[in-house]
């Protein structure tokens, strides 16, 4: 398994954060509204195979009201209609008209007689608006009913009736929905309750107790033969129409717009549907077992994890066109999944997949673009610099090499005096030593950073080393008339590799001289702070730009100012210094003001004298 490096760790963390954010965003009201819109849209998009309808609407429309003397004649009209269809013996008759108040005796009596003649009658009950309980039918009506069902319908915030609450309770007084009761009595069955569903007449209705036993209404698509609607007026005009009610479950109710505001928008249409037709659709959903169940939460979360992971892997592994093409496939899956699920009767929310897919892809693409590109640019720059430096070093090396070659040729070709021979031999010796030093330095930095150098452990005095360095650098300083002073440098004993440490101090000192104009000062100072000691070299030189300060420790990096100064250098010294200091458990700090000067400080742990602790050498 590949090791999870810092980059992969941060990338995974980012995607995890995006995933959580996207999931939370999809649970907001806006998210659920989007889910609803897509749900409705799926209805319109999907064209299932037709299914039969077992319901029929006995409608009281404007024409019926007019024919039966308006609102006052409503109960008589209903009684008339019910008596006419009773002969066809429908499986059940559900009435969606509140019958809780008395009307005139003649009408109520007629209606009671009609109810008595109706088999499997289901009467409605609604919650009273003042919240005091159920508004049940008058006892004289109720006694003829096989059941009383609630007609309490609650559309969504957007007025679309998508679901029906099958069970509604006031205090401990509960009613099943009218459509469910109509189904139950039509099957002469009982309702068996489990926490997850209801079982009626051999049909399992997925209606979770925890979700308030809601059931999505699977409306009949408009391209199907509609649920038949027979108005009271049509029935009165043509009594033969009663035959249509044979073997059906009838839903009787007012559809006249003047008389009722009981209308719902449906997923199919923005034209409201009368409540009684909604109830008939709910009944058919049960009777035809056209249930639309919600996908379980774990499945939604798993799907979103899959989308985020797919986006993450895509942009980590692929680039360019392939990455874009795969991202498009992921988006297509996220967009299509709810529809595909819908065609299988499962309602899969749209917004979780939508938001996780888009946000994960955006985040993964942005990360890979910014981070990986930055690394690429950086490594390209490093490679350029390295090549530059190698060219430079080889150029530097060529000078002593040419001198050696030339001198040795002279010696072999010509008869030289002894004095001349000795002179040339000295030159060859010193040039080859210089070459050796250069190669050594080049290799040192690599070995140091790889931890391949065995550090010696010896005690040495900071002051003594510094004094030695100042002495060695004196000719350089004199040439530029730079005064080097050692100011307040406490004499501490450090433990470590004396030679390397001397190299580090010397490098800082020669840099300070190199990168300073003539007639300036270089000051060395330092002190003790707890168990650490600091040594600083301060100059009044060209300084370093703020943004370049971190880079000067990179191999072969030289500041623009240093290049322009005409001072020779390889840009390798400070990276060796940093490695030496790190290997000794210390650190290096830089403060610098361009044009004013720089101060390089080495902070080193104070050494335990080697002799005092012989075991430390193991
Ligand atoms: P070199 O001096 O050979 O270029 P170094 O690794 O010693 O390489 O230093 C790296 C770079 O840091 C230098 O090229 C220079 O740009 C900058 N630098 C180091 N010391 C100083 C200083 N005292 N003042 C200004 N710039 C400095």
Coordinates of C-alpha atoms and ligand atoms in Angstrom, one line a residue:
X1 CA 0.0 0.0 0.0
X2 CA 1.4 3.4 -0.9
X3 CA 2.5 5.5 2.1
X4 CA 0.1 8.4 2.8
X5 CA 2.5 11.4 2.4
X6 CA 1.7 14.9 3.6
X7 CA 0.2 15.9 0.2
X8 CA -2.1 12.9 0.0
X9 CA -3.1 13.4 3.6
X10 CA -4.0 17.1 3.0
X11 CA -5.8 16.1 -0.2
X12 CA -7.8 13.5 1.5
X13 CA -8.6 15.9 4.3
X14 CA -9.8 18.5 1.9
X15 CA -12.1 16.1 0.1
X16 CA -13.4 14.8 3.4
X17 CA -14.2 18.4 4.5
X18 CA -15.9 19.1 1.1
X19 CA -17.9 15.9 1.5
X20 CA -19.2 16.8 4.9
X21 CA -19.9 20.4 3.8
X22 CA -21.8 19.2 0.7
X23 CA -23.8 16.7 2.6
X24 CA -24.8 19.3 5.2
X25 CA -25.7 21.8 2.5
X26 CA -28.0 19.2 0.9
X27 CA -29.9 18.9 4.2
X28 CA -30.8 22.6 4.3
X29 CA -34.3 23.7 3.2
X30 CA -32.9 24.8 -0.1
X31 CA -31.5 21.3 -0.6
X32 CA -34.9 19.7 0.2
X33 CA -36.7 22.1 -2.2
X34 CA -34.3 21.1 -4.9
X35 CA -34.9 17.5 -4.1
X36 CA -38.7 18.1 -4.5
X37 CA -38.3 19.9 -7.8
X38 CA -36.2 17.0 -9.2
X39 CA -38.7 14.5 -7.7
X40 CA -41.5 16.2 -9.6
X41 CA -39.4 16.4 -12.7
X42 CA -38.8 12.6 -12.5
X43 CA -42.5 12.1 -12.6
X44 CA -42.8 14.1 -15.8
X45 CA -39.7 12.4 -17.4
X46 CA -40.7 8.9 -16.7
X47 CA -43.3 7.1 -18.8
X48 CA -44.1 3.8 -17.1
X49 CA -46.2 1.0 -18.5
X50 CA -49.9 1.8 -17.8
X51 CA -51.5 0.3 -14.8
X52 CA -55.3 -0.1 -14.2
X53 CA -57.3 2.0 -11.8
X54 CA -59.6 0.6 -9.3
X55 CA -61.0 4.0 -8.1
X56 CA -63.7 6.2 -9.5
X57 CA -64.8 9.7 -8.5
X58 CA -68.3 10.6 -7.9
X59 CA -68.0 14.3 -8.3
X60 CA -70.1 17.2 -7.2
X61 CA -69.2 19.9 -9.8
X62 CA -70.7 23.3 -10.5
X63 CA -73.3 21.7 -12.8
X64 CA -74.4 19.3 -10.1
X65 CA -74.7 22.0 -7.5
X66 CA -76.8 24.1 -9.9
X67 CA -79.1 21.1 -10.7
X68 CA -79.6 20.4 -7.0
X69 CA -80.3 23.9 -5.7
X70 CA -76.8 25.0 -4.8
X71 CA -74.9 24.4 -1.6
X72 CA -78.1 23.8 0.3
X73 CA -79.0 20.8 -1.9
X74 CA -75.5 19.2 -1.5
X75 CA -76.5 16.5 0.9
X76 CA -79.6 15.7 -1.0
X77 CA -77.6 15.6 -4.2
X78 CA -75.1 13.3 -2.6
X79 CA -77.8 11.0 -1.2
X80 CA -79.3 10.8 -4.7
X81 CA -76.0 9.9 -6.2
X82 CA -75.1 7.3 -3.6
X83 CA -78.5 5.6 -4.0
X84 CA -78.0 5.4 -7.7
X85 CA -74.5 3.8 -7.5
X86 CA -75.5 1.5 -4.7
X87 CA -77.3 -0.7 -7.3
X88 CA -73.9 -1.2 -9.0
X89 CA -72.5 -2.4 -5.7
X90 CA -69.1 -0.7 -5.6
X91 CA -66.5 -2.4 -3.4
X92 CA -66.4 0.6 -1.1
X93 CA -67.6 4.2 -1.1
X94 CA -65.5 6.9 0.6
X95 CA -67.0 10.3 1.1
X96 CA -64.8 13.3 1.2
X97 CA -67.2 15.9 2.5
X98 CA -67.4 16.9 6.2
X99 CA -70.6 15.8 7.7
X100 CA -70.2 17.0 11.2
X101 CA -72.9 19.6 11.2
X102 CA -76.6 19.3 11.0
X103 CA -78.5 20.5 7.9
X104 CA -82.2 20.4 7.5
X105 CA -84.0 17.2 8.5
X106 CA -85.1 16.4 5.0
X107 CA -81.6 16.4 3.6
X108 CA -79.9 14.7 6.6
X109 CA -82.6 12.0 6.5
X110 CA -82.1 11.4 2.8
X111 CA -78.4 11.2 3.3
X112 CA -78.8 8.8 6.2
X113 CA -81.0 6.5 4.1
X114 CA -78.4 6.6 1.3
X115 CA -75.6 5.7 3.8
X116 CA -77.6 2.8 5.1
X117 CA -78.0 1.5 1.6
X118 CA -74.3 1.8 0.9
X119 CA -72.0 -1.2 1.4
X120 CA -68.5 -0.6 2.9
X121 CA -69.0 3.1 3.5
X122 CA -66.1 5.2 4.7
X123 CA -66.8 8.6 6.2
X124 CA -64.4 11.5 6.6
X125 CA -63.0 13.2 9.7
X126 CA -60.7 16.2 9.8
X127 CA -58.8 17.8 12.6
X128 CA -60.7 20.8 13.9
X129 CA -59.0 24.1 13.0
X130 CA -59.0 25.2 16.6
X131 CA -56.9 22.2 17.5
X132 CA -59.5 20.7 19.9
X133 CA -59.8 17.3 18.3
X134 CA -61.4 15.4 15.4
X135 CA -64.4 16.8 13.5
X136 CA -66.3 13.5 13.1
X137 CA -69.5 12.9 11.1
X138 CA -72.8 13.2 13.0
X139 CA -73.5 10.0 14.9
X140 CA -76.6 9.3 12.7
X141 CA -74.3 9.1 9.7
X142 CA -71.4 7.5 11.5
X143 CA -73.4 4.5 12.6
X144 CA -73.7 3.3 9.0
X145 CA -70.0 3.7 8.2
X146 CA -67.7 0.7 8.0
X147 CA -64.9 3.1 8.9
X148 CA -64.0 6.7 9.5
X149 CA -60.8 7.9 7.9
X150 CA -59.0 11.2 8.2
X151 CA -58.8 13.6 5.2
X152 CA -56.1 15.8 6.7
X153 CA -53.9 16.6 3.8
X154 CA -50.7 18.6 4.2
X155 CA -49.1 19.8 1.0
X156 CA -45.4 20.8 0.9
X157 CA -44.3 24.4 1.4
X158 CA -44.6 24.9 -2.3
X159 CA -48.3 23.7 -2.3
X160 CA -47.5 20.4 -4.0
X161 CA -49.1 17.3 -2.5
X162 CA -46.5 14.7 -2.7
X163 CA -47.3 12.5 0.3
X164 CA -50.1 11.4 2.5
X165 CA -49.9 10.8 6.3
X166 CA -51.5 7.4 6.7
X167 CA -51.9 7.7 10.4
X168 CA -53.0 10.8 12.2
X169 CA -53.6 11.1 15.9
X170 CA -55.0 13.7 18.2
X171 CA -54.0 12.9 21.8
X172 CA -54.7 9.1 21.7
X173 CA -57.5 9.3 19.3
X174 CA -56.2 8.2 16.0
X175 CA -57.6 7.8 12.4
X176 CA -56.2 6.1 9.4
X177 CA -56.3 8.0 6.2
X178 CA -59.5 7.8 4.3
X179 CA -57.8 6.2 1.2
X180 CA -56.3 3.5 3.4
X181 CA -59.6 2.8 5.1
X182 CA -61.3 2.6 1.8
X183 CA -58.7 0.0 0.7
X184 CA -59.0 -1.9 3.9
X185 CA -62.8 -2.2 3.9
X186 CA -62.8 -3.0 0.1
X187 CA -60.6 -6.0 1.0
X188 CA -62.5 -6.8 4.3
X189 CA -59.1 -6.8 5.9
X190 CA -57.4 -5.4 9.0
X191 CA -54.4 -3.2 9.3
X192 CA -51.3 -4.9 10.8
X193 CA -48.7 -2.5 12.1
X194 CA -45.0 -3.0 12.3
X195 CA -42.5 -0.2 12.9
X196 CA -41.4 -0.2 9.3
X197 CA -44.7 -0.8 7.4
X198 CA -48.4 -1.5 7.4
X199 CA -49.9 -4.8 6.1
X200 CA -53.4 -4.7 4.7
X201 CA -55.0 -7.5 2.8
X202 CA -51.7 -9.1 1.8
X203 CA -50.1 -5.9 0.7
X204 CA -47.2 -4.4 2.6
X205 CA -47.3 -0.6 2.6
X206 CA -43.8 0.9 3.3
X207 CA -44.7 3.6 5.8
X208 CA -42.2 3.9 8.5
X209 CA -43.5 4.7 12.0
X210 CA -40.5 7.1 12.6
X211 CA -41.4 9.1 9.5
X212 CA -45.0 9.6 10.7
X213 CA -46.3 6.8 8.4
X214 CA -46.2 8.9 5.3
X215 CA -46.7 7.4 1.9
X216 CA -45.8 9.1 -1.3
X217 CA -48.7 9.3 -3.7
X218 CA -47.9 7.8 -7.1
X219 CA -50.1 10.0 -9.2
X220 CA -51.5 8.5 -12.4
X221 CA -49.5 9.8 -15.4
X222 CA -51.6 12.1 -17.6
X223 CA -50.9 9.9 -20.6
X224 CA -52.8 7.0 -19.0
X225 CA -56.6 6.7 -19.1
X226 CA -57.6 9.0 -16.3
X227 CA -59.4 7.9 -13.1
X228 CA -63.0 8.0 -14.3
X229 CA -65.0 11.0 -12.9
X230 CA -68.8 10.8 -13.0
X231 CA -70.7 13.9 -11.8
X232 CA -73.9 13.8 -9.9
X233 CA -75.6 15.7 -12.7
X234 CA -74.4 13.2 -15.3
X235 CA -75.6 10.4 -13.1
X236 CA -79.0 12.0 -12.7
X237 CA -79.2 12.6 -16.4
X238 CA -78.0 9.1 -17.3
X239 CA -78.6 6.6 -14.5
X240 CA -77.0 3.9 -16.6
X241 CA -73.6 5.5 -15.8
X242 CA -74.0 3.9 -12.3
X243 CA -72.7 0.7 -13.9
X244 CA -69.2 2.2 -14.1
X245 CA -69.1 1.9 -10.3
X246 CA -69.3 -1.8 -10.3
X247 CA -66.3 -3.5 -8.7
X248 CA -64.7 -0.1 -8.0
X249 CA -64.0 2.0 -5.0
X250 CA -65.8 5.2 -5.2
X251 CA -64.6 8.5 -3.9
X252 CA -67.4 11.0 -3.5
X253 CA -66.6 14.7 -3.1
X254 CA -66.9 18.3 -4.2
X255 CA -64.8 19.4 -7.2
X256 CA -66.7 22.6 -7.9
X257 CA -64.2 25.4 -7.6
X258 CA -66.7 27.8 -6.1
X259 CA -67.4 25.4 -3.2
X260 CA -64.0 24.2 -2.1
X261 CA -60.4 25.3 -1.8
X262 CA -59.4 21.7 -1.2
X263 CA -57.1 21.5 -4.2
X264 CA -53.5 20.4 -4.5
X265 CA -50.8 20.9 -6.9
X266 CA -49.3 17.6 -8.1
X267 CA -45.9 16.8 -9.4
X268 CA -47.4 16.5 -12.9
X269 CA -49.1 19.8 -13.1
X270 CA -49.3 23.3 -11.7
X271 CA -53.1 23.1 -12.2
X272 CA -54.5 22.2 -8.8
X273 CA -56.2 18.8 -8.5
X274 CA -59.4 18.5 -6.4
X275 CA -58.7 16.8 -3.0
X276 CA -61.1 13.9 -3.8
X277 CA -59.0 13.0 -6.8
X278 CA -55.8 13.1 -4.8
X279 CA -57.4 10.6 -2.4
X280 CA -58.4 8.4 -5.3
X281 CA -54.7 8.5 -6.5
X282 CA -53.5 7.7 -3.0
X283 CA -55.9 4.7 -3.0
X284 CA -54.6 3.5 -6.3
X285 CA -51.1 3.8 -5.1
X286 CA -52.0 1.2 -2.4
X287 CA -54.2 -0.9 -4.5
X288 CA -51.7 -1.2 -7.4
X289 CA -48.7 -1.3 -5.1
X290 CA -47.1 1.6 -6.8
X291 CA -45.1 2.6 -3.8
X292 CA -42.3 5.1 -4.0
X293 CA -39.9 4.4 -1.1
X294 CA -37.1 6.6 0.1
X295 CA -33.6 5.3 -0.4
X296 CA -32.1 4.5 3.0
X297 CA -29.8 7.2 4.5
X298 CA -26.7 4.9 4.5
X299 CA -27.1 4.3 0.8
X300 CA -27.2 8.0 0.1
X301 CA -24.1 8.6 2.2
X302 CA -22.3 5.7 0.6
X303 CA -23.2 7.0 -2.9
X304 CA -21.8 10.4 -1.9
X305 CA -18.6 8.9 -0.5
X306 CA -18.3 7.0 -3.8
X307 CA -18.7 10.2 -5.8
X308 CA -16.1 12.1 -3.7
X309 CA -13.7 9.2 -3.8
X310 CA -14.1 8.9 -7.6
X311 CA -13.5 12.6 -8.0
X312 CA -10.4 12.4 -5.7
X313 CA -8.9 9.4 -7.5
X314 CA -9.7 10.9 -10.9
X315 CA -7.8 14.1 -10.3
X316 CA -5.0 12.4 -8.4
X317 CA -4.4 9.8 -11.2
X318 CA -5.5 11.5 -14.4
X319 CA -4.9 14.8 -16.0
X320 CA -6.0 16.8 -19.0
X321 CA -8.8 15.4 -21.2
X322 CA -9.0 12.1 -19.4
X323 CA -9.6 13.8 -16.1
X324 CA -12.3 16.1 -17.6
X325 CA -14.0 13.1 -19.4
X326 CA -14.0 11.1 -16.2
X327 CA -15.3 14.1 -14.2
X328 CA -18.1 14.4 -16.7
X329 CA -19.0 10.7 -16.2
X330 CA -19.1 11.2 -12.4
X331 CA -21.3 14.2 -12.8
X332 CA -23.6 12.3 -15.2
X333 CA -23.9 9.5 -12.6
X334 CA -24.7 12.0 -9.9
X335 CA -27.4 13.6 -12.0
X336 CA -28.8 10.4 -13.4
X337 CA -28.9 8.3 -10.3
X338 CA -32.1 9.8 -8.8
X339 CA -34.0 9.2 -12.1
X340 CA -32.7 5.7 -12.5
X341 CA -33.8 5.0 -8.9
X342 CA -37.2 6.6 -9.5
X343 CA -37.8 4.2 -12.4
X344 CA -37.3 1.4 -9.9
X345 CA -39.7 2.9 -7.3
X346 CA -37.0 4.3 -5.1
X347 CA -36.8 8.0 -4.3
X348 CA -33.1 9.0 -4.2
X349 CA -32.5 12.6 -3.1
X350 CA -30.8 14.7 -5.8
X351 CA -29.0 17.4 -3.9
X352 CA -26.6 15.2 -1.8
X353 CA -25.1 13.6 -4.9
X354 CA -25.3 16.8 -6.9
X355 CA -23.5 18.9 -4.3
X356 CA -20.9 16.3 -3.4
X357 CA -20.1 15.5 -7.0
X358 CA -19.7 19.2 -8.1
X359 CA -17.9 20.4 -5.0
X360 CA -15.6 17.4 -4.9
X361 CA -14.7 17.7 -8.5
X362 CA -14.2 21.5 -8.1
X363 CA -12.0 21.0 -5.0
X364 CA -10.0 18.1 -6.4
X365 CA -9.4 19.9 -9.7
X366 CA -8.4 23.1 -8.0
X367 CA -6.1 21.4 -5.6
X368 CA -4.4 19.3 -8.2
X369 CA -4.1 22.3 -10.5
X370 CA -2.7 24.7 -7.9
X371 CA -0.7 22.3 -5.7
X372 CA 0.7 19.9 -8.3
X373 CA 1.4 22.7 -10.8
X374 CA 3.1 24.7 -8.2
X375 CA 5.3 21.7 -7.3
X376 CA 6.0 21.1 -11.0
X377 CA 7.0 24.7 -11.5
X378 CA 9.2 24.5 -8.4
X379 CA 10.9 21.3 -9.3
X380 CA 11.4 22.6 -12.8
X381 CA 13.0 25.7 -11.4
X382 CA 15.1 23.6 -9.1
X383 CA 16.3 21.5 -12.0
X384 CA 17.1 24.6 -14.0
X385 CA 19.1 26.0 -11.1
X386 CA 20.9 22.7 -10.6
X387 CA 21.9 22.5 -14.2
X388 CA 23.0 26.1 -14.0
X389 CA 25.1 25.3 -11.0
X390 CA 26.6 22.2 -12.5
X391 CA 27.6 24.2 -15.5
X392 CA 29.1 26.8 -13.3
X393 CA 30.9 24.3 -11.1
X394 CA 32.3 22.5 -14.1
X395 CA 33.4 25.8 -15.5
X396 CA 35.1 26.6 -12.2
X397 CA 36.7 23.2 -12.2
X398 CA 38.0 23.6 -15.7
X399 CA 40.3 26.5 -14.7
X400 CA 42.5 24.4 -12.3
X401 CA 42.2 21.5 -14.6
X402 CA 43.5 23.5 -17.6
X403 CA 46.4 24.8 -15.4
X404 CA 47.3 21.3 -14.4
X405 CA 47.1 20.0 -18.0
X406 CA 49.2 22.9 -19.4
X407 CA 51.8 22.6 -16.7
X408 CA 52.2 18.9 -17.0
X409 CA 52.6 19.2 -20.7
X410 CA 55.3 21.8 -20.3
X411 CA 57.1 19.5 -18.0
X412 CA 56.9 16.5 -20.3
X413 CA 57.8 18.3 -23.5
X414 CA 60.5 20.7 -22.6
X415 CA 63.8 20.4 -20.7
X416 CA 63.2 22.7 -17.8
X417 CA 65.5 24.0 -15.2
X418 CA 65.2 22.4 -11.8
X419 CA 63.9 25.7 -10.4
X420 CA 61.2 25.9 -13.1
X421 CA 60.3 22.2 -12.5
X422 CA 59.8 22.8 -8.8
X423 CA 57.7 25.9 -9.5
X424 CA 55.5 24.0 -11.9
X425 CA 55.2 21.0 -9.6
X426 CA 54.0 23.4 -6.8
X427 CA 51.4 24.9 -9.1
X428 CA 50.1 21.5 -10.1
X429 CA 50.0 20.5 -6.5
X430 CA 48.0 23.6 -5.4
X431 CA 45.6 23.5 -8.3
X432 CA 44.9 19.8 -7.9
X433 CA 44.2 20.5 -4.1
X434 CA 41.8 23.3 -5.1
X435 CA 40.1 20.9 -7.5
X436 CA 39.9 18.3 -4.7
X437 CA 38.4 20.8 -2.3
X438 CA 35.7 21.8 -4.9
X439 CA 34.7 18.2 -5.5
X440 CA 34.8 17.6 -1.8
X441 CA 32.5 20.5 -1.1
X442 CA 30.1 19.4 -3.8
X443 CA 29.8 16.0 -2.4
X444 CA 29.7 17.1 1.2
X445 CA 26.4 18.8 0.9
X446 CA 24.8 15.7 -0.6
X447 CA 26.3 13.5 2.1
X448 CA 25.4 15.8 4.9
X449 CA 21.8 16.1 3.9
X450 CA 21.6 12.3 3.5
X451 CA 22.9 12.0 7.0
X452 CA 25.9 10.0 5.7
X453 CA 28.6 12.0 7.4
X454 CA 29.8 10.7 10.8
X455 CA 30.0 13.7 13.0
X456 CA 33.0 13.7 15.3
X457 CA 32.3 14.5 18.9
X458 CA 34.9 16.8 20.4
X459 CA 34.9 19.8 22.7
X460 CA 35.9 23.1 21.3
X461 CA 35.7 26.7 22.1
X462 CA 33.4 29.0 20.1
X463 CA 35.7 32.0 20.6
X464 CA 38.8 30.1 19.5
X465 CA 37.2 28.9 16.3
X466 CA 35.8 32.3 15.5
X467 CA 39.2 33.9 16.1
X468 CA 40.8 31.4 13.7
X469 CA 38.2 32.2 11.1
X470 CA 38.7 35.9 11.4
X471 CA 42.4 35.4 11.0
X472 CA 41.9 33.3 7.8
X473 CA 39.5 35.8 6.4
X474 CA 41.7 38.8 7.2
X475 CA 43.3 39.1 3.7
X476 CA 39.8 39.2 2.1
X477 CA 38.6 41.8 4.6
X478 CA 41.7 43.9 4.1
X479 CA 41.3 44.0 0.4
X480 CA 37.9 45.6 0.9
X481 CA 39.0 47.6 3.9
X482 CA 36.3 46.0 6.0
X483 CA 36.8 46.0 9.7
X484 CA 35.9 42.7 11.4
X485 CA 35.4 42.8 15.1
X486 CA 34.5 40.2 17.7
X487 CA 32.2 41.8 20.1
X488 CA 30.9 40.3 23.3
X489 CA 31.3 36.7 22.4
X490 CA 31.1 34.6 25.5
X491 CA 33.6 31.7 25.6
X492 CA 31.4 28.7 25.5
X493 CA 32.3 25.1 24.9
X494 CA 30.5 23.2 22.2
X495 CA 30.6 19.6 21.4
X496 CA 30.6 18.4 17.9
X497 CA 32.5 18.2 14.7
X498 CA 35.0 21.1 15.1
X499 CA 36.1 21.0 11.4
X500 CA 32.5 21.3 10.1
X501 CA 31.6 23.9 12.6
X502 CA 34.6 25.9 11.6
X503 CA 33.5 25.6 8.0
X504 CA 30.1 27.0 8.9
X505 CA 31.5 30.0 10.8
X506 CA 34.0 30.7 8.1
X507 CA 31.3 30.6 5.4
X508 CA 29.1 33.1 7.3
X509 CA 32.1 35.4 7.8
X510 CA 33.3 35.3 4.2
X511 CA 29.7 35.8 2.9
X512 CA 29.5 38.9 5.2
X513 CA 32.7 40.2 3.6
X514 CA 31.8 39.2 0.1
X515 CA 28.4 40.8 0.1
X516 CA 29.4 44.1 1.7
X517 CA 30.7 47.2 0.1
X518 CA 34.2 48.5 0.9
X519 CA 34.9 50.4 4.2
X520 CA 32.1 48.8 6.2
X521 CA 32.1 46.7 9.3
X522 CA 31.4 43.1 10.1
X523 CA 30.6 42.4 13.7
X524 CA 30.6 39.0 15.4
X525 CA 28.7 38.7 18.7
X526 CA 26.9 36.1 20.7
X527 CA 25.8 34.9 24.1
X528 CA 24.2 32.2 26.1
X529 CA 20.5 31.7 26.5
X530 CA 19.7 28.8 28.8
X531 CA 21.2 25.6 27.4
X532 CA 21.8 27.2 24.0
X533 CA 24.4 29.6 22.7
X534 CA 24.2 31.9 19.8
X535 CA 26.8 33.2 17.4
X536 CA 25.8 36.0 15.1
X537 CA 27.7 37.6 12.1
X538 CA 26.3 41.0 11.2
X539 CA 27.3 43.0 8.2
X540 CA 26.4 46.3 6.5
X541 CA 26.1 44.8 3.1
X542 CA 23.7 44.5 0.2
X543 CA 21.1 42.6 2.2
X544 CA 18.5 40.0 1.0
X545 CA 15.0 40.6 -0.2
X546 CA 12.3 39.3 2.2
X547 CA 11.0 36.8 -0.3
X548 CA 14.4 35.4 -1.0
X549 CA 15.4 34.8 2.6
X550 CA 14.1 31.2 2.7
X551 CA 15.5 30.4 -0.7
X552 CA 19.2 31.2 0.1
X553 CA 19.4 27.9 1.9
X554 CA 18.5 25.9 -1.2
X555 CA 21.4 24.4 -3.1
X556 CA 22.8 26.7 -5.7
X557 CA 20.5 29.5 -5.0
X558 CA 22.0 33.0 -5.4
X559 CA 20.1 36.2 -4.9
X560 CA 19.7 38.6 -7.8
X561 CA 21.7 41.2 -5.8
X562 CA 24.5 38.7 -5.3
X563 CA 24.7 37.8 -9.0
X564 CA 24.7 41.6 -9.8
X565 CA 27.4 42.2 -7.2
X566 CA 30.0 40.4 -9.4
X567 CA 31.2 38.3 -6.4
X568 CA 31.9 34.7 -7.4
X569 CA 29.9 32.0 -5.7
X570 CA 28.2 28.7 -6.2
X571 CA 25.2 29.2 -3.9
X572 CA 26.1 26.0 -2.2
X573 CA 27.8 27.2 1.0
X574 CA 24.7 28.1 3.0
X575 CA 23.0 24.8 2.3
X576 CA 26.1 23.1 3.8
X577 CA 26.0 25.5 6.7
X578 CA 22.3 24.7 7.4
X579 CA 23.0 21.0 7.2
X580 CA 25.9 21.2 9.6
X581 CA 23.8 23.2 12.1
X582 CA 20.9 20.9 11.8
X583 CA 23.1 17.8 12.3
X584 CA 24.3 19.5 15.5
X585 CA 20.8 20.0 16.8
X586 CA 20.8 23.7 16.2
X587 CA 19.2 26.2 13.8
X588 CA 20.1 29.2 11.7
X589 CA 18.2 32.5 11.7
X590 CA 18.5 35.4 9.3
X591 CA 17.4 39.0 9.5
X592 CA 18.1 41.3 6.7
X593 CA 17.3 44.7 5.3
X594 CA 18.0 45.2 1.6
X595 CA 20.7 47.9 1.2
X596 CA 21.4 48.0 4.9
X597 CA 22.8 44.6 5.9
X598 CA 22.2 41.1 7.2
X599 CA 22.7 39.2 10.4
X600 CA 23.1 35.4 10.3
X601 CA 22.7 33.8 13.7
X602 CA 23.6 30.2 14.6
X603 CA 21.8 28.9 17.7
X604 CA 23.5 25.8 19.0
X605 CA 23.0 23.5 22.0
X606 CA 25.7 23.8 24.6
X607 CA 27.9 20.8 24.6
X608 CA 28.5 18.4 27.5
X609 CA 32.3 18.1 27.7
X610 CA 33.1 14.8 26.1
X611 CA 35.5 13.8 28.9
X612 CA 32.8 14.3 31.5
X613 CA 30.5 11.9 29.8
X614 CA 32.4 9.2 28.1
X615 CA 29.3 7.1 27.4
X616 CA 28.0 9.8 25.1
X617 CA 30.5 8.7 22.5
X618 CA 28.6 5.3 21.9
Ligands
LIG1 P1 27.6 31.8 -2.5 O1 28.0 32.9 -1.6 O2 28.6 30.9 -3.0 O3 26.7 32.3 -3.6 P2 26.0 30.7 -0.3 O4 25.3 29.5 -0.2 O5 27.1 30.9 0.8 O6 26.6 30.8 -1.7 O7 25.0 31.9 -0.2 C1 23.8 31.8 -0.9 C2 23.3 33.2 -1.3 O8 22.8 33.8 -0.1 C3 24.4 34.1 -1.8 O9 24.6 33.8 -3.2 C4 23.8 35.4 -1.5 O10 22.9 35.7 -2.5 C5 23.1 35.2 -0.2 N1 23.9 35.6 0.9 C6 24.5 34.9 1.8 N2 25.1 35.6 2.7 C7 24.8 36.9 2.5 C8 25.1 38.1 3.1 N3 25.8 38.2 4.2 N4 24.5 39.3 2.6 C9 23.8 39.2 1.5 N5 23.5 38.0 0.8 C10 24.0 36.9 1.3

